[in-house]
Coordinates of C-alpha atoms in Angstrom, one line a residue:
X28 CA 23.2 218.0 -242.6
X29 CA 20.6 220.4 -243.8
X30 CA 19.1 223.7 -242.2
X31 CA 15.4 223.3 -242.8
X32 CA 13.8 226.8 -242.3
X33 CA 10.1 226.2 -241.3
X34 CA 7.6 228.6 -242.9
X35 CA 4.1 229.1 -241.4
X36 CA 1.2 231.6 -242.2
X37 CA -2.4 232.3 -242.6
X38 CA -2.9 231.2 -246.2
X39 CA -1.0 230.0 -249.4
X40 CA 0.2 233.7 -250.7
X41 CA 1.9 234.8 -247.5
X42 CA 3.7 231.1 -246.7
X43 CA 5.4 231.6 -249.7
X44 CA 6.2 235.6 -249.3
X45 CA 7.6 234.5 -246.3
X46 CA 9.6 231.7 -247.8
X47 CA 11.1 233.3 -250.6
X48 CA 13.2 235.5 -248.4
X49 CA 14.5 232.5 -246.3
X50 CA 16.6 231.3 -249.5
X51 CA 20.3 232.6 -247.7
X52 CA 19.7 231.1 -245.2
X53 CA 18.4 227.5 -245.6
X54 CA 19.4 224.4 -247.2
X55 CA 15.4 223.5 -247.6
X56 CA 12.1 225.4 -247.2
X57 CA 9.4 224.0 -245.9
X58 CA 6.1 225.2 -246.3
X59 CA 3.7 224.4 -243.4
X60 CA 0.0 224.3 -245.0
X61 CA -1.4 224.3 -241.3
X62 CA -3.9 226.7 -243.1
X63 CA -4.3 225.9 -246.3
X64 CA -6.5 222.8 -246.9
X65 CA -9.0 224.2 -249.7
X66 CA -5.7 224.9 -251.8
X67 CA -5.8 223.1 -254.9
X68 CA -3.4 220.7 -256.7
X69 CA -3.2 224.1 -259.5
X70 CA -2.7 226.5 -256.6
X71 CA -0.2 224.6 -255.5
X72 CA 1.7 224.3 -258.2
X73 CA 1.4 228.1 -258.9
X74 CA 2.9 228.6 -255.5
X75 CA 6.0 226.5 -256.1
X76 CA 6.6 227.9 -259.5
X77 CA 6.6 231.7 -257.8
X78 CA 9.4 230.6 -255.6
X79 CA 10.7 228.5 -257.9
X80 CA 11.2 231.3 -260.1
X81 CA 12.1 233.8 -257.2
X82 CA 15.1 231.7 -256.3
X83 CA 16.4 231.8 -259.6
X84 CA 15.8 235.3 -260.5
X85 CA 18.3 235.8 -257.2
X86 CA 20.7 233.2 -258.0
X87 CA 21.2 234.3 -261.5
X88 CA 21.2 238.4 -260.1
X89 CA 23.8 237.5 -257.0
X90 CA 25.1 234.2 -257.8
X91 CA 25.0 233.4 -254.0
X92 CA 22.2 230.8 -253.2
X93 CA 21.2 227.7 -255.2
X94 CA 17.7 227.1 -255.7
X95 CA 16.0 225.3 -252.1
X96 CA 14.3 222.3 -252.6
X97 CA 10.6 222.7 -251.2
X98 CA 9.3 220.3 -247.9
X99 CA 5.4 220.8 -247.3
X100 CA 4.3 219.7 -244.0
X101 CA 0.8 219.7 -242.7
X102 CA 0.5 219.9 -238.6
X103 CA -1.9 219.6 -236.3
X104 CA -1.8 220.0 -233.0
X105 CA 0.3 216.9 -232.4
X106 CA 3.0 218.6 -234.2
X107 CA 2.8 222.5 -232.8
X108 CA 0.4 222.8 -235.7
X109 CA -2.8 224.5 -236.5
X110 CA -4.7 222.1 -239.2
X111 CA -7.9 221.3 -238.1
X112 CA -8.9 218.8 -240.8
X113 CA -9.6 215.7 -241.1
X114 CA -6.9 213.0 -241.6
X115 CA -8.2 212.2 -245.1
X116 CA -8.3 216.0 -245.7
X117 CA -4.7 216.1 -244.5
X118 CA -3.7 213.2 -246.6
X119 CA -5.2 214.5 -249.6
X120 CA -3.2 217.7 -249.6
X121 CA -0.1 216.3 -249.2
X122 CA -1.2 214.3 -252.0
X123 CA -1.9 217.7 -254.1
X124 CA 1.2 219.2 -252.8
X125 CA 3.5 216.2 -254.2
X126 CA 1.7 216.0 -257.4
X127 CA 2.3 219.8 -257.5
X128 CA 6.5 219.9 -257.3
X129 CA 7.1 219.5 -254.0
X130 CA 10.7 217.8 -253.4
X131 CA 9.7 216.5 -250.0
X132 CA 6.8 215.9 -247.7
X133 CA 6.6 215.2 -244.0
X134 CA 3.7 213.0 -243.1
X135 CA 2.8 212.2 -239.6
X136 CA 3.9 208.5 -238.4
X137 CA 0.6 207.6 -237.5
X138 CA -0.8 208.2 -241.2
X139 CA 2.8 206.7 -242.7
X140 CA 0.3 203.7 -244.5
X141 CA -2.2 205.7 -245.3
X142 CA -0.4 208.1 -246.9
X143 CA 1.6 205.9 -248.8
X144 CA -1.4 203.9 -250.0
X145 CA -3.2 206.9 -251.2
X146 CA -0.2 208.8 -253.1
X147 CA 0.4 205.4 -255.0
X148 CA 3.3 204.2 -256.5
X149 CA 4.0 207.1 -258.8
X150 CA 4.5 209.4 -255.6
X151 CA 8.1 211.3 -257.2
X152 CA 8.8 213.3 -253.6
X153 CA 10.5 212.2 -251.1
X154 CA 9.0 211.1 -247.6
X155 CA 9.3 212.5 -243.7
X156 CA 7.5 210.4 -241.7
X157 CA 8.2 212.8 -238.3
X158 CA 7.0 211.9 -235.0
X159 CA 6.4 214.7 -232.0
X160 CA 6.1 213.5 -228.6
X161 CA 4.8 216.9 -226.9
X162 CA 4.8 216.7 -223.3
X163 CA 8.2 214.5 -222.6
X164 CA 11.1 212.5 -223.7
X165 CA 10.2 209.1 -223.6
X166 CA 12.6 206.8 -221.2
X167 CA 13.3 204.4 -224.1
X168 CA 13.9 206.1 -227.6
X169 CA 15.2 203.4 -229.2
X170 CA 11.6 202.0 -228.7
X171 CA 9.9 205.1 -229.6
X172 CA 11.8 205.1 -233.1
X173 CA 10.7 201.3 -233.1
X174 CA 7.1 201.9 -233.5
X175 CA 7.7 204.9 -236.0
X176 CA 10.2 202.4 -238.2
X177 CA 7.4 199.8 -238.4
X178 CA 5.2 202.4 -239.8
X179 CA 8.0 203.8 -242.1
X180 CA 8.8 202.5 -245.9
X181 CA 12.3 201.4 -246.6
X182 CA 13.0 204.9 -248.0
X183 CA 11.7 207.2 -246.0
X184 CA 13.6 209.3 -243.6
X185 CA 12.5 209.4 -239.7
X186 CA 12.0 212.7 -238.0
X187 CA 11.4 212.5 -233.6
X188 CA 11.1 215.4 -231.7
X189 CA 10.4 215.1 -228.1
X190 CA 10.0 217.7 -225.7
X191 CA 12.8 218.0 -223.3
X192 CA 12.1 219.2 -220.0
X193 CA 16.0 219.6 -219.3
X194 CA 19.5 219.2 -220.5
X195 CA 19.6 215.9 -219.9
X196 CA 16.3 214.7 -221.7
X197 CA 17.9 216.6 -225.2
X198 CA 21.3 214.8 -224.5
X199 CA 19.7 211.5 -224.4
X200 CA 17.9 212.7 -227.8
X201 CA 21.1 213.7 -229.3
X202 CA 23.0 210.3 -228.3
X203 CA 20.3 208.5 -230.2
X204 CA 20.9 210.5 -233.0
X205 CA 24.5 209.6 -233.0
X206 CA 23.8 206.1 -232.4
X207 CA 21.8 205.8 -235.3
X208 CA 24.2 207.9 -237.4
X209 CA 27.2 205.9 -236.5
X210 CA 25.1 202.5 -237.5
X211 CA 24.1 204.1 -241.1
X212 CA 27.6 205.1 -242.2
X213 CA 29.0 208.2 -243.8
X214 CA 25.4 210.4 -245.0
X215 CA 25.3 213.4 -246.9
X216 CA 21.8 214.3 -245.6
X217 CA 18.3 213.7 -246.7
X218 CA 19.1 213.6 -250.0
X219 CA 21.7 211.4 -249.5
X220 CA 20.8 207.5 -250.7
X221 CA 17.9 206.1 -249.4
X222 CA 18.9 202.6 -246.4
X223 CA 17.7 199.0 -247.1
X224 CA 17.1 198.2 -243.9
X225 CA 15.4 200.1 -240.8
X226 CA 18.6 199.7 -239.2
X227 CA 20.9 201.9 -241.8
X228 CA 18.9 204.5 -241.8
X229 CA 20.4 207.8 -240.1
X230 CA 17.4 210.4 -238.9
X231 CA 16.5 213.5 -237.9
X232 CA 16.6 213.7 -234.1
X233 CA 16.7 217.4 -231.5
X234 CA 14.3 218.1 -228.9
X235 CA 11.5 220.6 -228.5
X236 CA 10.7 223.4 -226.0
X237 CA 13.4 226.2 -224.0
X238 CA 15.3 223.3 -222.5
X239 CA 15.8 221.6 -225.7
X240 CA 17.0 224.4 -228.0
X241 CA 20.6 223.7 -227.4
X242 CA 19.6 220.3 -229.5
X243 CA 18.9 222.3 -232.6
X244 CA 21.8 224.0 -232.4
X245 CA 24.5 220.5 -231.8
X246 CA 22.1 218.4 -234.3
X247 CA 24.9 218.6 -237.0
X248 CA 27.4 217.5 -234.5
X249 CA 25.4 214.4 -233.8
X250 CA 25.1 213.3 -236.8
X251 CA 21.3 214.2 -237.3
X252 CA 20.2 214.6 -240.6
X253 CA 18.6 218.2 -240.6
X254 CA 17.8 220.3 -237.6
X255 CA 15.1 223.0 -238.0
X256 CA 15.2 227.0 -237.9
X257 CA 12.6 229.7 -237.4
X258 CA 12.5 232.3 -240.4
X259 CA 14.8 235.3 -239.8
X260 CA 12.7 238.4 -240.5
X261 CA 9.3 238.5 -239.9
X262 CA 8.1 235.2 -239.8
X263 CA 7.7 233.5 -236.2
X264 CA 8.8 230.2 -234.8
X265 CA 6.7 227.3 -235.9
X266 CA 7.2 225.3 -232.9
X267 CA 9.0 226.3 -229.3
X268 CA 12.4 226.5 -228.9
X269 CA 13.3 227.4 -232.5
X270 CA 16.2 229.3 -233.4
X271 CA 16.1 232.1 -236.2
X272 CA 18.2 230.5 -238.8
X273 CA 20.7 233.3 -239.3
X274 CA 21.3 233.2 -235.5
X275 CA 21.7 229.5 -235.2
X276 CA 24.2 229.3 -238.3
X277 CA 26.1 232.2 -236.9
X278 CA 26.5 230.1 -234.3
X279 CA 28.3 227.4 -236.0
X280 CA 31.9 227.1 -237.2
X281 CA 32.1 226.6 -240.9
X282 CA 32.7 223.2 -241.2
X283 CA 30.7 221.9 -238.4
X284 CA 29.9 217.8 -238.1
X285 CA 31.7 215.3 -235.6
X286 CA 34.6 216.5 -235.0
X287 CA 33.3 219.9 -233.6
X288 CA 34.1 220.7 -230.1
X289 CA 31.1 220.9 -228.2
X290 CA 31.9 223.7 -225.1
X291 CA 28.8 225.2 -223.3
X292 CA 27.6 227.1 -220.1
X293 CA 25.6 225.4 -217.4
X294 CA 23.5 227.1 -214.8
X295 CA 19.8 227.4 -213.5
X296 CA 19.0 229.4 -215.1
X297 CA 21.2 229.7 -218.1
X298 CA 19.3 231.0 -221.0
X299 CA 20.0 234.5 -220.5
X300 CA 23.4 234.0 -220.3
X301 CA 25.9 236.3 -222.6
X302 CA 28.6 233.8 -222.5
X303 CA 26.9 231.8 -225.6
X304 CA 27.2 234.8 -227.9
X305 CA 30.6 236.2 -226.2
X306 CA 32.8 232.8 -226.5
X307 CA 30.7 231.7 -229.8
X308 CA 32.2 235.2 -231.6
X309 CA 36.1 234.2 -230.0
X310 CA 35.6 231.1 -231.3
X311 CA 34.7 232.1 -234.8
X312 CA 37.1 234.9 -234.7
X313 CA 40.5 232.4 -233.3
X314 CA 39.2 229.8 -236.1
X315 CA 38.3 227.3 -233.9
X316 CA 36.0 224.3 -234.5
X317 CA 34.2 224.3 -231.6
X318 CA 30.3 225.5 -230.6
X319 CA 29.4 226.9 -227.3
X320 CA 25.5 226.5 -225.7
X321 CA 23.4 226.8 -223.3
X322 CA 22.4 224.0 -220.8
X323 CA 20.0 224.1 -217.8
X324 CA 19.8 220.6 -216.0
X325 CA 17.2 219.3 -213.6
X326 CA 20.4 217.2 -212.1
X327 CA 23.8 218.1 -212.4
X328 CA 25.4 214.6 -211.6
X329 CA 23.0 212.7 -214.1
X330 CA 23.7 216.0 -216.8
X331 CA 28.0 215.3 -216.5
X332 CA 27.7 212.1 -216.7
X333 CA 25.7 212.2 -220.5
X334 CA 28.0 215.2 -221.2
X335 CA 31.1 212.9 -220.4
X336 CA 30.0 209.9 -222.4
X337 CA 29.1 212.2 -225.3
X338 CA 32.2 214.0 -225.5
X339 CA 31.1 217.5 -224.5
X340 CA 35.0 219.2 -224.3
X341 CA 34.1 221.9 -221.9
X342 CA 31.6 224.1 -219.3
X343 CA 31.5 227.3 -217.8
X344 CA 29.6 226.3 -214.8
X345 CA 27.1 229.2 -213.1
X346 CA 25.2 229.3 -210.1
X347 CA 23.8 226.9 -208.7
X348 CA 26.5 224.4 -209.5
X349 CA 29.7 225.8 -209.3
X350 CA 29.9 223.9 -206.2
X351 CA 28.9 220.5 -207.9
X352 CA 31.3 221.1 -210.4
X353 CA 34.5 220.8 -207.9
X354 CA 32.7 218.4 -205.8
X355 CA 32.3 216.0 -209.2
X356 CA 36.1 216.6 -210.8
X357 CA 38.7 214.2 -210.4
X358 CA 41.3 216.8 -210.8
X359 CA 41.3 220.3 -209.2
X360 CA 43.3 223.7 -209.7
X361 CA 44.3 225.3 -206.2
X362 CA 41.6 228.3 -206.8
X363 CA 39.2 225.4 -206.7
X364 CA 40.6 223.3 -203.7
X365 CA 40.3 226.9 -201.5
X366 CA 37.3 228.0 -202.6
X367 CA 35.1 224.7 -203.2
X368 CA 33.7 226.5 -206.2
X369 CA 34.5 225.7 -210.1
X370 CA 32.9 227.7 -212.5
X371 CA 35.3 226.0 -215.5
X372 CA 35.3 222.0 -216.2
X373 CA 37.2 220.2 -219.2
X374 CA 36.6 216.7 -220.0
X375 CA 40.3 214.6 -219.9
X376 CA 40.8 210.8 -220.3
X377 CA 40.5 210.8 -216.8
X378 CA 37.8 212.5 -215.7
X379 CA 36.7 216.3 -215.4
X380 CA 39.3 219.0 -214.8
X381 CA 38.4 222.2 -212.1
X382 CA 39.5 225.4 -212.3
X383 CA 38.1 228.7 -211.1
X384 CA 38.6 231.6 -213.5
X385 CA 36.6 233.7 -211.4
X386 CA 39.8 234.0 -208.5
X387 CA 42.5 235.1 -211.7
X388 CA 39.8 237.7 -213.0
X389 CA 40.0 239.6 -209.6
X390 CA 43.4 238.9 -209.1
X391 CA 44.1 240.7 -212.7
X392 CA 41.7 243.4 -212.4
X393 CA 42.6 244.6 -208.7
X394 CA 46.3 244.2 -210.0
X395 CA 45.8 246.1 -213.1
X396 CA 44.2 248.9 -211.0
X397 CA 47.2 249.2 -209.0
X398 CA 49.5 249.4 -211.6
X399 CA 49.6 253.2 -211.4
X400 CA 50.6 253.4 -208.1
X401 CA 53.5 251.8 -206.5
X402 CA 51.5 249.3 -203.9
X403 CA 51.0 245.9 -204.0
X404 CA 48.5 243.6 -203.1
X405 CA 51.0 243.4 -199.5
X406 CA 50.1 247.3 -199.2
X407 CA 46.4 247.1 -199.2
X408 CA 43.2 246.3 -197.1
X409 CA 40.5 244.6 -199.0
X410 CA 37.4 244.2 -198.3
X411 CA 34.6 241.4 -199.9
X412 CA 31.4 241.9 -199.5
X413 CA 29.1 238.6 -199.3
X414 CA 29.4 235.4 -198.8
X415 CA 28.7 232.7 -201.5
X416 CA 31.0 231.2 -203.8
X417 CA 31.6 234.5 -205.9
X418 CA 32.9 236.1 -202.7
X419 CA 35.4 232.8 -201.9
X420 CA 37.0 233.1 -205.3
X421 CA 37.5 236.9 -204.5
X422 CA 39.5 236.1 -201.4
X423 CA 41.5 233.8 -202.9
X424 CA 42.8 235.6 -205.8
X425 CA 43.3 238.8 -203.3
X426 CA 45.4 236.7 -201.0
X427 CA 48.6 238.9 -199.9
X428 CA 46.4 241.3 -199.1
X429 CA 45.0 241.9 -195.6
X430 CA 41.3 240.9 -195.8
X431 CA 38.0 241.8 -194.5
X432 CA 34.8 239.4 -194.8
X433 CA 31.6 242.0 -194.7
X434 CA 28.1 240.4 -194.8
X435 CA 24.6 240.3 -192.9
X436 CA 25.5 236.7 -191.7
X437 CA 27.5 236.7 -189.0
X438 CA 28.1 233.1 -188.6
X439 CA 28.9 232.8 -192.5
X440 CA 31.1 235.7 -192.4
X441 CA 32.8 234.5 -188.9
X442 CA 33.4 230.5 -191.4
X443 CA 34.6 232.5 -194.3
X444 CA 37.0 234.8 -192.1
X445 CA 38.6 231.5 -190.7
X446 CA 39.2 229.9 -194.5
X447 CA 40.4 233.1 -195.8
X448 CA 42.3 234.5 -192.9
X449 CA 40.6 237.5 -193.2
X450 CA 38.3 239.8 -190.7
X451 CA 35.2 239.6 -190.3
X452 CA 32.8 242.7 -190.1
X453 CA 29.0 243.3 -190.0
X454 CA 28.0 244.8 -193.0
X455 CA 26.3 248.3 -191.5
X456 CA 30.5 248.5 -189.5
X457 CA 32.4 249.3 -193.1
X458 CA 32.0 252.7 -192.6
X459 CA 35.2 252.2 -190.0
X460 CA 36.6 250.0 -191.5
X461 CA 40.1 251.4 -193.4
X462 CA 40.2 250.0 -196.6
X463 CA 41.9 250.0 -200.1
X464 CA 39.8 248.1 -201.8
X465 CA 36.0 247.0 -202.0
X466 CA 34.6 244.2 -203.8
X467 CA 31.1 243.4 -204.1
X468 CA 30.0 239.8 -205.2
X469 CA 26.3 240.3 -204.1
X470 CA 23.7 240.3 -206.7
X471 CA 22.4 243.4 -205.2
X472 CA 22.2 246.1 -208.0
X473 CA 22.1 244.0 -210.6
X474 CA 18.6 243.6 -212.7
X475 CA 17.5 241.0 -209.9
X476 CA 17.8 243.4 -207.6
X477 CA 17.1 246.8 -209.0
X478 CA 18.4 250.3 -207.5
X479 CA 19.9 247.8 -204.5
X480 CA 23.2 249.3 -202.5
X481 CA 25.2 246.2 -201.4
X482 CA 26.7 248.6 -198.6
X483 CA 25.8 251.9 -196.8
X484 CA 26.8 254.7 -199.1
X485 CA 28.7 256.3 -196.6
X486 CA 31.5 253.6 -196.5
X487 CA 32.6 254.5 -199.9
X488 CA 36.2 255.9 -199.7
X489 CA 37.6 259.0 -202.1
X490 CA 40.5 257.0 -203.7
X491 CA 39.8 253.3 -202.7
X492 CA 39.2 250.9 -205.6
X493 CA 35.8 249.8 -205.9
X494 CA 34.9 246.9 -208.1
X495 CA 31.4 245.5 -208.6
X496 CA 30.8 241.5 -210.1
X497 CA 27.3 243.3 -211.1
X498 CA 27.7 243.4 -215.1
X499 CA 24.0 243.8 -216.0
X500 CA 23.4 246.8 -215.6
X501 CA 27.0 248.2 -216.4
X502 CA 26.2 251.2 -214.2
X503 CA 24.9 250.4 -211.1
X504 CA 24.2 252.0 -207.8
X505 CA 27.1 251.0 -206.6
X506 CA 29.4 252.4 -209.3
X507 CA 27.2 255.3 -209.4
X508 CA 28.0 255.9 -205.7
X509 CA 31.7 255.2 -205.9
X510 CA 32.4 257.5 -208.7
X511 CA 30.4 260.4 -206.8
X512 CA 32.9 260.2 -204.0
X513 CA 36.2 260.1 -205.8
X514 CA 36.8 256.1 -205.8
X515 CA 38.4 254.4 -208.8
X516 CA 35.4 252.0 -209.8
X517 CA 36.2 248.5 -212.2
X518 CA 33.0 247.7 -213.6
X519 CA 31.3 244.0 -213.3
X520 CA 32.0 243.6 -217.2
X521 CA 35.7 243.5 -216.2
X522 CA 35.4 240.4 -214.1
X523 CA 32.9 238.9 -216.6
X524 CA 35.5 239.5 -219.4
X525 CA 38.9 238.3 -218.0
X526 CA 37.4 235.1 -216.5
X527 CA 35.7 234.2 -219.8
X528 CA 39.3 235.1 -221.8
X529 CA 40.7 232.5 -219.5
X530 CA 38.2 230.0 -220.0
X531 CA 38.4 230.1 -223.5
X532 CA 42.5 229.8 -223.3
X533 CA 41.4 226.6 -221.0
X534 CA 38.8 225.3 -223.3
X535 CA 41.1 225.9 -226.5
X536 CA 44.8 225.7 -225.8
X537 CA 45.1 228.9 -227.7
X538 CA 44.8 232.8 -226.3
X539 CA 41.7 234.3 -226.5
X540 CA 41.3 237.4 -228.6
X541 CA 41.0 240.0 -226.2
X542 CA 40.0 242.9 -228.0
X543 CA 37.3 241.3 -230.2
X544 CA 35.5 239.8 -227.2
X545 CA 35.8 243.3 -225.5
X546 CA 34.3 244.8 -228.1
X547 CA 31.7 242.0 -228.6
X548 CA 30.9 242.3 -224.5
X549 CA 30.1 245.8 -224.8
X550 CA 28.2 245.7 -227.8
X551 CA 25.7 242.8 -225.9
X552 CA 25.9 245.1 -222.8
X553 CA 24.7 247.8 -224.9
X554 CA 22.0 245.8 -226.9
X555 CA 21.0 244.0 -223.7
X556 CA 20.7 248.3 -222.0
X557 CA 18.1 248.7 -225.1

């Protein structure tokens, strides 16, 4: 599988500036001539020589990178391009540009014959015929590639990019790619030997646009042929949902192909989410083949289903489907079965197994905050403010503990109350209400929710443990409160971290490395602050 690193600028001079510094971090550069039609076949050539020449001046100075090979594409606006020629004006310059060095070209499926008639037989690069489909995934792919294929030449290699408008449109992208991989046999990427026969051929498959990122990212793991990075520096992304090349191989484990371990979080939304970065350095760190993504679904059912059939190993499940999650597993942990929330699912032989992380993170926080002191969980009031899922998970991992459901809902907090044994108490009430503990598992403070107090300020208690599920920001009203009046305060980052260091001992079988993802945690609090 190769990293193609796509280069894209206003004229000839700055694509390749731009392209010679991408030689650390791709396996091929392509030069997009969006912009450069009037560029002749001696220009050309020029051009390539000046990289050419760049690469080896660096490989011979650091010994580090071999030389690229060089793919020139020419896009229009069916490809997230700018070229406004004509198709014989397009044609011809990928003409110039093979006749010129270039090691590869993409051509557009629709101008596959053309193309091919034009450059002759004595055409020495290799050919992309790509196809884009911008504004879905089509329902049937393997008809989609049809039409490309009958276009194609028998040694062409066949790029589709479709735009995925969720998870599950980039899954069914990435199972075609593995289909197609699995019929072709053992590959060793573009430049590997050319197939006979439409059928052997292995292509280049991911999906386009926010939703579809996660597919550039697993496209080695699905056997596609190359996936496609945006330049790390200064260049920009040449089509949406591009990854900077040195963030998408950091992302990977070193040997990363089939037998990766594809883990992920799932949530709407689920972009924004630090658990990517956070479990992606544990992994790396323990030596684990495995990647970690992103995934935001339109349908959670029809999204475990592909991710079941596909092998995906494991989820950290966010709002709004932690309540999907234990609805859809076939085995649950008792945290689950009391709370009705999962926010952890691992694929077994027989189905998906639920757990909820989130009830041992409070349980192990609140406990190690009581350490100091010679009380138990049997010794203390606690209250939990809310009432969603977050606020469930609380409950259960404080059971022992004499409880106390506050919220603005007085018929939710009166259900929860029941389930949890606890009492329940209006919200604007806490300041009479004795207590030990407080935990807040509102959003309220958080950057949603700005400068927000989840209770009255005078209910805070000098002494009392307060702990906030609030990570982002790390100080927040509340903690700002608390720690004004004496309380001991746990910060949201504290929950955040010890549910994600069991997940990961769930998703690997191995223990997490603390320390590095406590150090990693506060350095993406910090960047994240900036």
């Amino acid at each position: 599988m190769d990293l193609v690193v796509s280069n894209l600028a206003g004229n000839l001079a700055a694509v390749v500036e731009l392209a010679r510094a991408q030689s650390a971090h791709a396996d091929v550069l392509e030069l997009r001539l969006d912009a450069c039609s009037q560029s002749s076949e001696a220009d050309l050539r020029l051009a390539f020589a000046r990289l050419t020449e760049t690469q080896q001046a660096e490989t011979q100075q650091a010994q580090k990178h071999p030389q690229r090979p060089v793919l020139v594409a020419v896009n229009g606006p069916e490809a997230f391009g700018t070229f406004a020629g004509t198709d014989d004006e397009r044609i011809a310059l990928l003409v110039r540009a093979e006749a010129a060095g270039a090691a590869w070209i993409d051509v557009t499926w629709t101008l596959a014959r053309r193309h091919a008639a034009q450059r002759g037989a004595n055409g020495r690069a290799r050919r992309i015929v790509s196809r884009h489909v911008l504004d879905e995934t089509p329902a049937n792919l393997t008809a989609t590639l049809a039409e490309m294929e009958r276009e194609a030449a028998p040694g062409d290699r066949l790029k589709l990019v479709t735009h995925a408008q969720c998870a599950e449109d980039g899954l069914r992208v990435l199972r075609l790619a593995r289909e197609r991989a699995r019929e072709a046999g053992p590959s060793e990427g573009p430049t590997a030997r050319a197939a006979s026969t439409p059928s052997e051929r292995a292509i280049i498959a991911f999906a386009s646009g926010a939703a579809g990122s996660f597919t550039r990212q697993l496209a080695p793991v699905f056997g596609s042929l190359a996936t496609y990075a945006a330049p790390v520096g200064a260049g920009s992304p040449t089509a949406p949902g591009q990854i900077p090349a040195d963030v998408l191989r950091a992302s990977w484990p070193p040997e990363i192909g089939p037998e990766t371990r594809i883990l992920g979080v799932v949530g709407r939304p689920a972009s924004a989410s630090l658990s990517p970065r956070l479990h992606g350095a544990a992994l790396r760190r323990a030596r684990v083949n495995a990647v970690y993504t992103a995934f935001e679904p339109a349908s959670f059912d029809t999204f475990l289903d592909l991710c079941h059939e596909l092998g995906v190993h494991g989820l950290s499940v966010t709002m709004p489907f932690k309540t999907d999650a234990a609805r859809r597993a076939t085995s649950r942990d008792d945290a689950v079965v009391a709370c009705g929330a999962a926010n952890t699912l691992v694929r077994t032989d027989r189905g998906w197994h639920a757990t909820n992380t989130d009830a041992s993170a409070v349980r192990t926080c609140i406990g190690r905050a009581l350490c100091g002191s010679d009380r138990t969980l049997s010794d203390i009031t606690a209250v939990v403010v809310g009432t969603g899922g977050a606020a469930r998970a609380a409950l259960y991992g404080l059971r022992g503990a004499r409880l106390v459901v506050a919220g603005r809902d007085a018929a939710k907090c009166a259900e929860l109350a029941r389930a949890f044994g606890a009492t329940p108490h209006w919200i604007d009430e806490l300041a009479d209400v004795t207590h030990d503990v407080l935990v807040n598992t509102t959003p309220l403070g958080s950057n949603a929710y700005p400068g927000a107090m989840p209770v009255p300020a005078h209910a805070l208690r000098p002494g009392s443990i307060v702990f906030d599920a609030v990570y982002r920001p790390r100080a927040t009203p509340l903690m700002i409160a608390a720690r004004a009046v004496g309380a001991h305060t746990i910060e949201g980052r504290a929950w955040f971290l010890e549910q994600a260091l069991a997940q990961f001992r769930t998703f690997t079988d191995v223990d997490a490395p603390a320390e590095a993802m406590r150090i990693e945690l506060d350095r993406l609090l910090d960047e994240d602050a900036q």
